[in-house]
Amino acid sequence: MLKKVSQRFSQDKSIILLLLISIVLIGIRFLWLDRFPVGINHDEAEVVLSAKTYWKYGTDISLTPFPKSIFTNETSGGLSGLPSFLLTPFIGWAELTLQVARLPFVVLNIASLGLLALIVWQLTKNIVLTFSTIFVGLINPWLFAYSRATTEAPFALFFILLGIYLLFKYQGKKVLYSIIPFILAFYSYFGAKPAVLALVPLLLFLHWRFFGKTNKKIYLLYLFTFLALIGSYFISLSLLSGENTLSLRSDRELVFMNLDRFSTQINEQRRASITFPATNLFYNKGTSLAKEVFAKYIGWLSPDHLLFGGDSPSIYRFGEHGVIYLLDIFFILLGVFGLARLKVHKNKNGFIFLLAALFIVAPLPSAVSKIGDSYFFRGFLLIPALIVLIACGVTFLYQELSKKHKKVAIGVTAVLYLTLFVNFLVFFFFRYPIKQQENHFLSGRVVSNYISRARENTDENIIVITTSPYAMYHQYLIYFNGQQVDTPQLRSKEHTIDNIIFRSGCDNYKEGEIVIFDSRLNCDLPEKGEVLVIQDQKDAGFQFSILNDNLCRNMALSPWRREHVVSDYMLEKMDTETFCNRWIYKYEI
C-alpha cells in the first residue's frame, strides 16, 4: 500500500495537501478535551471510574471483580465491564481529569477511522476512495462526537471494524483471527450484541461468495467457533445465581419484553374500530410490536436525526445540528448512483454487498430497543456505513470529471466541507455547551467543585440532596477524588465520603450544615433570607439551591450570568473567587 501511495503522491500533488489537511483535522480532535463537552454523564462516569477501581481494588465501581463484571455487576447502567478493564492500563495509574479520561477515546476514534480506511483499501485498492474515506470521517459530526464519548459503543465500533479488516484481509485458516475482535465487540456493549450476532454470519457468507478462496470446512469451523463462544456467554449467565446484566437490561431495554405495555393501545384500537371478523388479527400485540420495530428500524432516516437535531433522546441530542451535513445527502445519492460504476481494482460486488450489509445490520440494535428512537450509540455501525457511502459519492464525482475539472471539483468540495466542519465546531464548542449542557451533567460538575472547596472551610457535614445520590457521588469522584477513588460503594439511598453526604430525602439535616438541594425534588426552602443557586446557563432557571453557604456569601455575586467564555469551563483550575463569581448566584427569597 505504501508504494501505491507514494506513486500517487508523485502523480497528484493535491493528495499531499489533502494529507496536510488531514493532519490538522486529527489535531483538532485533541482540542479542549478538558473543557468540551462540559462534563461527563452517568454511564460515562461509571466506565471511567471502573477503570480506576480495577487498577486500585481489582473490581469495578460496584465492587464486582473482572471477569465476573462482564456477566453481572451492580452498576446503575448495567455496564458490560470489558471497556473499563481495557482502559485500566491507560488511566488507572493517572490522576483523573476529563482530559485523561477522554484521551484514550480520541486515540481509539482515530484508530477506528484508520481501520475503516484500511478496509476500503483492502477491498477496492482505490487510493482516491481511501483518502476520501479518511477526509469524510475526520469531518463527520457523529464520529467527532464519538471521540469524546467515554462510554462503551466506541469500543464495539473499533472491534467490529478490526474484525471486518482481518476477515477480508486473510484467506484460509487465518480468517479465524477475526473471531477474536468480533467476540470482544459482543462483550463490549449491550447494544452491540444483536449487531454482532446478525453481522458475522452475513460477513461469512459475503466472504465465501465474493472472496472465497477458503475451504468450506474453514467457514464451518469459523461459524461453529463463533457460536460456541457466544453460547458460552449465555451458559455462563445461566450458572450465575441471581440477576445478571443481560436479564436486567433486557427487561428494561428490549422492545419485545413485556408486551403487556401494548394492551392499552390495542384496546383503544379495537374500541374505536368497526367490528369485523378479523379485528383481532389486525389489532394485537404482535402487529403493534412489528410496527414499532419497523418504525425504529427506518427511523434513522429522519431528517431531524440526520440533518437538524441529532438523536431524539435528550441526553444524546445535539439540538441544533444533525449527525451529518446537508451536503452529505448529495454525495450519498451520488454514491448510491455511482457504486456500480466505481473504479474498483478488486471485487466490486463484494465491496457493494459489504456496504449494504452494514446498512442492513446497523439499525437492528435501535429497532429492538425499548428506549425511544435512539441511534447515537445503538446505531454505531451507521457511522462507517454513511462515511464510506459519502466517500463513494466524492470519488465517483472525481473519476467522472475530465482531468481539467477534477482539481476544481475537489477544491470546491473540500472548501464546502471544511466550511461546514468549521460551522459544526463553532456549534460544538460555543453553542452546544450552553444549549445542551445537561447532556453532560454540567450541574453535577459545578456541585462537585463547590463542595470540594466548601468542605475545607467547615467541620460540619455537607448534605447534597438529589434525585440520584449514586450518580452525584460518582460525579464528585470523577472531579475531585479520581486519584484516590475511595472504596467503591454499592447503590443505596445514601452515599458518604469524608464529611459529604449524598442522599435523596429533603429533610434530616442540622442547623449549620451546608445543604445543596436539587430543584427537581421541589424541597421546601426557608420562607425568607438569601439562598445561593446554581443556574441553568441557557435560561437562568435554578438547578441547585445552597443553604448555609460558607464559601461565596461574602462575595458580590450577580443574580444571573451575563456572558459565557471558554475559560469558564476550566472549573477545577479556577481560584475560589473566580469560581464563585462565574458559577454561583444570589437569589433573594
XYZ file of C-alpha atoms in Angstrom:
589
model
C 0.000 0.000 0.000
C 2.829 2.433 0.862
C 4.330 2.013 -2.600
C 0.970 2.741 -4.226
C 0.517 5.804 -2.032
C 3.990 7.185 -2.842
C 3.359 6.684 -6.556
C 0.071 8.518 -6.251
C 1.776 11.388 -4.409
C 4.244 11.797 -7.269
C 1.378 11.864 -9.790
C -1.008 14.142 -7.923
C 0.389 16.800 -5.590
C -3.131 17.657 -4.378
C -3.068 14.482 -2.272
C -0.181 15.998 -0.284
C -2.440 18.959 0.501
C -5.201 16.527 1.497
C -2.748 14.741 3.792
C -1.743 18.018 5.466
C -5.412 18.938 5.948
C -5.999 15.506 7.486
C -3.177 16.065 9.985
C -4.743 19.367 11.039
C -8.154 17.708 11.362
C -6.664 14.975 13.546
C -5.053 17.646 15.724
C -8.432 19.350 16.247
C -9.698 16.154 17.872
C -7.352 16.863 20.806
C -8.529 20.462 21.256
C -10.029 21.436 24.650
C -10.519 17.879 25.896
C -10.619 19.247 29.445
C -13.491 21.633 28.659
C -15.787 20.304 25.952
C -18.127 18.559 26.329
C -18.662 20.424 29.575
C -18.960 17.383 31.792
C -19.475 13.646 31.890
C -22.786 11.775 32.160
C -23.679 8.867 34.451
C -22.799 5.966 32.141
C -19.551 7.645 31.097
C -18.635 8.221 34.750
C -19.149 4.552 35.606
C -16.962 3.406 32.698
C -14.107 5.716 33.710
C -14.368 5.149 37.465
C -14.456 1.378 36.980
C -11.152 1.636 35.103
C -9.729 3.405 38.160
C -11.115 0.901 40.662
C -9.901 -2.065 38.605
C -6.428 -0.574 38.969
C -6.639 0.014 42.714
C -9.043 -2.627 44.032
C -9.408 -5.225 41.272
C -13.140 -4.531 40.992
C -15.403 -2.215 39.053
C -17.107 0.734 40.747
C -19.840 -1.626 42.048
C -17.347 -3.948 43.823
C -17.565 -6.681 41.138
C -14.254 -8.261 40.067
C -13.248 -8.925 36.464
C -14.225 -11.087 34.553
C -17.381 -11.609 36.616
C -18.267 -7.972 35.890
C -18.779 -8.895 32.219
C -21.730 -11.068 33.197
C -23.158 -9.398 36.275
C -22.481 -6.238 38.252
C -24.267 -3.609 40.315
C -23.529 -0.570 38.138
C -26.598 1.579 37.562
C -26.155 1.347 33.788
C -25.576 -2.421 33.744
C -22.219 -1.863 32.051
C -20.500 -4.567 30.048
C -17.304 -4.347 32.069
C -14.790 -5.045 29.301
C -14.181 -1.438 28.103
C -13.367 -0.299 31.649
C -10.959 -3.203 32.092
C -9.220 -2.381 28.800
C -8.918 1.275 29.850
C -7.212 0.409 33.141
C -3.566 0.484 31.923
C -4.149 3.865 30.273
C -5.931 5.819 33.003
C -5.793 3.624 36.109
C -2.439 4.979 37.289
C -3.039 8.629 36.390
C -4.668 11.472 38.257
C -8.137 11.547 36.792
C -9.187 14.594 34.778
C -11.545 14.995 31.844
C -8.533 15.240 29.572
C -7.035 11.992 30.897
C -10.405 10.229 30.642
C -11.022 11.326 27.051
C -7.563 10.963 25.568
C -7.750 7.144 25.066
C -11.102 7.570 23.314
C -9.673 10.124 20.879
C -6.887 7.683 20.012
C -9.432 4.851 19.699
C -11.539 7.060 17.438
C -8.632 7.832 15.117
C -7.668 4.149 15.065
C -11.258 3.216 14.139
C -11.178 5.590 11.183
C -7.795 4.168 10.206
C -9.279 0.654 10.218
C -12.185 1.821 8.083
C -9.738 3.269 5.553
C -7.775 0.000 5.574
C -10.973 -1.971 4.920
C -11.799 0.271 1.955
C -8.266 -0.081 0.608
C -8.237 -3.846 1.134
C -11.477 -4.309 -0.783
C -11.050 -1.726 -3.559
C -7.377 -0.742 -3.949
C -8.762 2.678 -4.851
C -6.491 5.323 -3.311
C -8.910 8.202 -4.010
C -11.747 6.364 -2.286
C -9.457 5.516 0.645
C -8.367 9.114 1.176
C -11.933 10.340 0.666
C -12.996 7.973 3.448
C -10.370 9.461 5.771
C -11.329 13.032 4.914
C -15.092 12.460 5.248
C -14.541 10.590 8.511
C -12.424 13.347 10.027
C -15.090 15.996 9.444
C -18.118 13.819 10.218
C -20.025 15.273 13.234
C -21.169 11.876 14.506
C -17.673 10.397 14.537
C -16.187 13.589 16.001
C -18.634 13.450 18.922
C -17.685 9.778 19.453
C -14.082 10.821 20.022
C -15.141 12.453 23.316
C -17.750 9.916 24.468
C -16.146 7.936 27.293
C -18.526 5.017 27.032
C -18.794 1.520 25.540
C -20.014 1.970 21.947
C -16.681 3.349 20.628
C -15.007 0.103 21.731
C -17.630 -2.002 19.948
C -17.167 0.071 16.793
C -13.384 -0.373 16.891
C -13.543 -4.144 17.438
C -16.111 -4.739 14.694
C -14.029 -2.742 12.207
C -10.938 -4.688 13.264
C -12.834 -7.946 12.788
C -14.018 -6.929 9.310
C -10.495 -5.918 8.303
C -8.930 -9.189 9.487
C -11.678 -11.293 7.900
C -11.276 -9.767 4.446
C -7.513 -9.428 4.622
C -6.867 -13.142 5.069
C -7.760 -16.412 3.417
C -7.620 -19.955 4.726
C -7.234 -20.626 8.433
C -6.060 -17.074 9.100
C -9.643 -15.826 8.745
C -10.204 -17.355 12.192
C -8.167 -14.496 13.681
C -11.122 -12.205 13.088
C -13.294 -14.123 15.558
C -11.414 -12.552 18.463
C -12.345 -8.887 17.789
C -15.928 -9.856 16.951
C -16.256 -11.583 20.325
C -14.639 -8.577 22.040
C -17.224 -6.335 20.337
C -20.002 -8.630 21.574
C -18.719 -8.321 25.152
C -18.025 -4.580 24.924
C -21.518 -3.147 24.653
C -25.067 -4.352 25.219
C -26.209 -2.614 22.029
C -23.530 -4.437 20.024
C -24.827 -7.919 20.824
C -27.668 -8.047 18.240
C -25.439 -6.332 15.682
C -22.612 -8.860 16.092
C -24.994 -11.833 16.053
C -26.524 -10.642 12.763
C -23.392 -9.279 11.105
C -20.870 -12.107 11.494
C -22.864 -14.831 9.642
C -23.651 -12.296 6.920
C -19.969 -11.377 6.579
C -19.013 -15.039 6.371
C -21.471 -15.509 3.514
C -20.064 -12.455 1.709
C -16.506 -13.709 2.188
C -17.414 -17.115 0.800
C -19.484 -15.724 -2.076
C -17.205 -12.949 -3.296
C -13.752 -13.535 -1.871
C -13.793 -17.239 -1.138
C -10.505 -18.970 -1.720
C -11.053 -20.693 1.587
C -12.101 -24.292 2.128
C -15.744 -24.629 3.151
C -14.647 -26.550 6.230
C -12.900 -23.404 7.449
C -16.155 -21.452 7.188
C -17.989 -24.161 9.118
C -15.236 -24.162 11.754
C -15.429 -20.370 11.942
C -19.200 -20.372 12.420
C -19.079 -23.217 14.957
C -16.333 -21.486 16.980
C -18.121 -18.143 16.897
C -21.451 -19.637 18.002
C -19.723 -21.714 20.687
C -18.069 -18.616 22.152
C -21.357 -16.716 22.051
C -23.118 -19.717 23.565
C -20.589 -19.861 26.402
C -21.675 -16.331 27.368
C -25.295 -17.402 27.788
C -24.264 -20.627 29.555
C -22.160 -18.583 31.990
C -25.152 -16.345 32.690
C -27.328 -19.356 33.461
C -24.772 -20.596 36.007
C -24.754 -17.317 37.917
C -27.013 -17.029 40.899
C -29.326 -14.030 40.994
C -29.837 -11.428 38.289
C -27.286 -10.586 35.592
C -26.699 -7.562 33.415
C -28.289 -9.212 30.363
C -31.548 -10.028 32.136
C -31.695 -6.635 33.832
C -31.049 -4.688 30.655
C -33.270 -6.949 28.561
C -36.274 -6.276 30.800
C -35.517 -2.563 30.765
C -34.446 -2.039 27.160
C -35.600 -4.749 24.717
C -38.763 -3.945 22.815
C -40.157 -7.492 22.805
C -40.035 -7.824 26.600
C -43.290 -7.166 28.470
C -45.709 -6.928 25.549
C -48.482 -6.094 28.011
C -47.465 -2.455 27.580
C -49.364 -2.572 24.255
C -52.629 -3.550 25.962
C -53.998 -0.031 26.367
C -53.163 0.850 22.764
C -54.748 -2.339 21.407
C -57.910 -1.923 23.467
C -58.279 1.635 22.162
C -57.750 0.489 18.558
C -60.388 -2.237 18.865
C -62.847 0.003 20.698
C -62.542 2.785 18.098
C -62.890 0.450 15.082
C -65.927 -1.025 13.372
C -66.141 -4.655 14.392
C -65.298 -7.178 11.654
C -64.303 -10.879 11.777
C -60.540 -10.220 11.572
C -60.375 -7.435 14.174
C -58.126 -9.424 16.498
C -55.892 -10.434 13.603
C -55.114 -6.827 12.676
C -55.031 -5.340 16.176
C -52.928 -7.379 18.573
C -49.614 -7.281 20.441
C -47.733 -8.906 17.557
C -48.771 -6.314 14.987
C -48.106 -3.480 17.446
C -44.638 -4.864 18.130
C -43.898 -5.276 14.408
C -44.943 -1.685 13.689
C -42.769 -0.326 16.492
C -39.727 -2.367 15.434
C -40.082 -1.375 11.778
C -40.597 2.308 12.649
C -37.399 2.279 14.710
C -35.530 0.291 12.061
C -36.067 3.034 9.468
C -36.270 5.908 11.950
C -32.613 6.851 11.485
C -33.573 8.206 8.054
C -35.421 11.059 9.761
C -34.182 14.470 8.526
C -34.292 15.685 12.117
C -31.860 12.973 13.189
C -29.563 13.219 10.189
C -29.545 16.947 9.473
C -31.170 19.209 12.045
C -31.268 17.921 15.609
C -29.442 14.652 16.092
C -30.699 11.834 18.308
C -34.194 12.046 19.810
C -33.310 11.130 23.443
C -32.339 14.382 25.117
C -29.150 13.058 26.675
C -27.565 12.382 23.261
C -29.210 15.158 21.262
C -27.279 17.951 19.554
C -30.423 20.064 19.352
C -29.374 22.402 16.541
C -27.206 20.201 14.322
C -27.573 16.815 12.699
C -25.151 13.893 12.727
C -24.254 14.556 9.080
C -24.275 17.637 6.809
C -26.864 18.697 4.240
C -24.145 18.431 1.573
C -23.710 14.765 2.526
C -27.170 13.998 1.136
C -25.980 14.988 -2.353
C -22.934 12.730 -2.117
C -24.950 9.870 -0.581
C -27.288 9.947 -3.585
C -24.311 10.257 -5.920
C -22.635 7.351 -4.131
C -25.693 5.103 -4.494
C -25.950 6.001 -8.185
C -22.250 5.626 -8.823
C -21.457 2.428 -6.880
C -21.874 0.225 -9.937
C -19.561 2.491 -11.989
C -16.967 2.987 -9.295
C -13.468 2.039 -10.410
C -12.521 -0.755 -8.049
C -9.445 -2.888 -8.695
C -10.611 -5.944 -6.762
C -14.086 -7.355 -6.142
C -16.607 -4.552 -6.678
C -19.662 -6.672 -5.897
C -18.120 -7.825 -2.640
C -17.460 -4.225 -1.607
C -21.006 -3.145 -2.518
C -22.587 -6.021 -0.624
C -20.392 -5.386 2.429
C -21.578 -1.788 2.475
C -25.156 -2.999 2.111
C -24.631 -5.455 4.974
C -23.588 -2.612 7.280
C -26.722 -0.630 6.431
C -28.908 -3.715 6.922
C -27.466 -4.627 10.320
C -26.737 -1.170 11.767
C -30.323 -0.210 12.741
C -31.067 -3.570 14.436
C -29.915 -2.577 17.965
C -32.082 0.532 17.747
C -35.032 -1.389 16.301
C -35.128 -3.857 19.206
C -34.604 -1.156 21.840
C -37.494 -0.031 24.025
C -35.816 3.296 24.861
C -37.125 5.780 22.319
C -35.694 6.311 18.853
C -32.067 6.063 19.905
C -29.385 5.802 17.196
C -26.439 7.813 18.506
C -24.849 4.830 20.261
C -27.049 1.868 19.348
C -26.792 2.664 15.638
C -23.000 2.930 15.789
C -22.483 0.871 12.602
C -24.302 3.547 10.640
C -21.245 5.766 11.140
C -18.814 3.747 8.957
C -21.587 2.900 6.507
C -22.507 6.541 5.937
C -18.885 7.704 5.808
C -17.981 5.145 3.124
C -21.111 5.868 1.076
C -20.418 9.622 1.152
C -16.800 8.918 0.184
C -18.066 6.820 -2.727
C -20.049 9.822 -3.933
C -16.999 12.090 -3.702
C -14.852 9.528 -5.522
C -17.427 8.951 -8.257
C -17.623 12.684 -8.923
C -13.829 12.835 -9.107
C -13.460 9.924 -11.527
C -16.253 11.014 -13.864
C -14.971 14.529 -14.418
C -12.434 15.409 -17.051
C -8.861 15.937 -15.943
C -9.046 19.729 -16.106
C -12.176 19.763 -13.934
C -11.010 17.292 -11.271
C -8.925 19.738 -9.256
C -11.637 22.398 -9.381
C -14.285 19.911 -8.209
C -12.120 18.544 -5.396
C -11.124 22.049 -4.347
C -14.730 23.263 -4.224
C -15.843 20.117 -2.388
C -13.037 20.433 0.165
C -13.791 24.123 0.783
C -17.522 23.436 1.211
C -16.904 20.563 3.605
C -14.294 22.445 5.620
C -16.707 25.375 5.907
C -19.413 23.031 7.176
C -16.955 21.450 9.598
C -15.905 24.830 10.959
C -19.586 25.660 11.418
C -20.024 22.381 13.335
C -17.007 23.161 15.518
C -18.459 26.592 16.305
C -21.683 24.860 17.313
C -19.943 22.084 19.276
C -17.553 24.335 21.197
C -19.585 27.532 21.612
C -23.312 26.747 21.352
C -23.726 23.083 22.358
C -22.145 23.613 25.850
C -24.961 26.047 26.669
C -27.834 24.604 24.635
C -27.395 21.009 25.819
C -25.270 21.427 28.950
C -27.123 18.759 30.925
C -26.376 16.148 28.252
C -23.075 16.035 30.106
C -24.321 16.960 33.602
C -22.594 20.304 33.918
C -24.568 20.980 37.098
C -23.006 17.893 38.684
C -19.572 19.247 37.851
C -20.411 22.633 39.409
C -21.791 20.975 42.563
C -18.666 18.802 42.835
C -16.471 21.873 42.531
C -18.479 23.737 45.137
C -18.439 21.002 47.791
C -14.747 20.253 47.261
C -13.979 23.886 48.120
C -16.614 24.368 50.830
C -15.537 21.300 52.809
C -12.191 22.967 53.509
C -13.994 25.740 55.457
C -16.271 23.695 57.704
C -16.243 20.839 60.178
C -19.966 20.302 59.622
C -21.415 17.871 57.139
C -22.202 18.962 53.600
C -25.508 17.445 52.511
C -26.310 17.043 48.806
C -29.990 16.198 48.319
C -30.579 14.991 44.777
C -32.719 12.652 42.682
C -29.810 10.245 42.168
C -27.333 10.163 45.091
C -25.304 7.384 43.462
C -24.805 9.380 40.259
C -23.898 12.576 42.133
C -21.455 10.613 44.294
C -19.791 9.433 41.074
C -19.663 12.998 39.781
C -17.694 14.013 42.859
C -15.327 11.047 42.458
C -14.702 11.961 38.823
C -13.735 15.554 39.505
C -12.142 15.508 42.959
C -11.356 12.031 44.136
C -10.217 10.464 40.903
C -6.707 9.562 42.043
C -7.815 8.052 45.308
C -11.302 6.733 44.403
C -12.280 5.719 47.922
C -13.591 2.198 48.357
C -16.418 1.715 45.828
C -19.931 1.716 47.263
C -22.982 -0.256 46.218
C -26.026 1.696 45.134
C -28.134 2.908 48.022
C -30.277 5.851 49.090
C -27.275 7.485 50.742
C -23.556 7.717 49.979
C -20.900 9.234 52.226
C -17.329 10.265 51.565
C -15.412 12.238 54.189
C -17.952 14.736 55.581
C -20.013 14.839 52.373
C -23.356 13.019 52.281
C -25.337 12.399 49.099
C -28.982 11.423 49.636
C -32.472 11.853 48.221
C -34.576 12.886 51.260
C -35.412 16.572 51.672
C -35.257 16.563 55.490
C -32.894 15.300 58.213
C -30.245 17.984 58.173
C -28.985 20.025 61.103
C -28.666 23.747 61.603
C -25.307 24.969 60.364
C -24.822 22.182 57.826
C -24.365 23.249 54.206
C -27.285 21.787 52.286
C -27.494 21.633 48.493
C -30.978 20.944 47.086
C -31.700 19.552 43.628
C -34.517 21.682 42.180
C -36.182 18.581 40.687
C -37.108 17.400 44.186
C -39.157 20.531 44.995
C -37.871 20.611 48.564
C -39.209 23.407 50.783
C -36.755 26.300 51.169
C -36.754 28.839 54.012
C -39.503 31.432 53.838
C -37.055 34.311 53.835
C -33.379 35.015 53.563
C -30.663 34.687 50.999
C -30.164 31.470 49.061
C -27.333 30.856 46.648
C -28.144 28.968 43.472
C -26.543 27.115 40.576
C -28.329 28.150 37.414
C -29.162 26.542 34.127
C -26.929 28.580 31.831
C -29.338 28.753 28.912
C -32.359 30.181 30.734
C -31.250 31.151 34.267
C -33.561 28.557 35.862
C -32.350 27.039 39.134
C -30.745 23.601 39.104
C -29.483 23.545 42.710
C -30.037 25.784 45.744
C -27.427 26.161 48.504
C -28.319 26.855 52.146
C -25.835 27.972 54.819
C -23.104 28.702 52.295
C -19.662 29.396 53.787
C -17.731 29.820 50.554
C -19.234 32.540 48.355
C -21.625 34.527 50.585
C -19.252 37.443 51.209
C -18.606 37.990 47.509
C -20.503 40.392 45.264
C -22.394 37.711 43.369
C -24.650 38.600 40.445
C -28.217 37.289 40.041
C -27.521 35.802 36.609
C -24.797 35.018 34.045
C -24.155 37.877 31.639
C -21.693 36.169 29.306
C -20.021 32.837 28.682
C -16.323 32.378 27.906
C -14.180 29.323 27.197
C -12.170 29.730 30.404
C -15.380 29.250 32.444
C -15.163 25.540 31.743
C -11.795 25.079 33.415
C -13.637 24.809 36.731
C -11.127 22.674 38.606
C -8.293 25.123 37.874
C -10.168 28.259 38.978
C -9.401 30.051 42.220
C -12.354 30.199 44.626
C -13.236 33.836 43.946
C -13.368 33.283 40.195
C -15.372 30.097 40.664
C -17.970 31.794 42.876
C -18.349 34.781 40.586
C -18.719 32.661 37.465
C -20.885 29.798 38.749
C -22.717 30.754 41.951
C -25.566 33.320 42.009
C -27.624 35.158 44.600
C -31.329 34.687 44.916
C -33.356 36.742 47.365
C -36.343 34.907 48.849
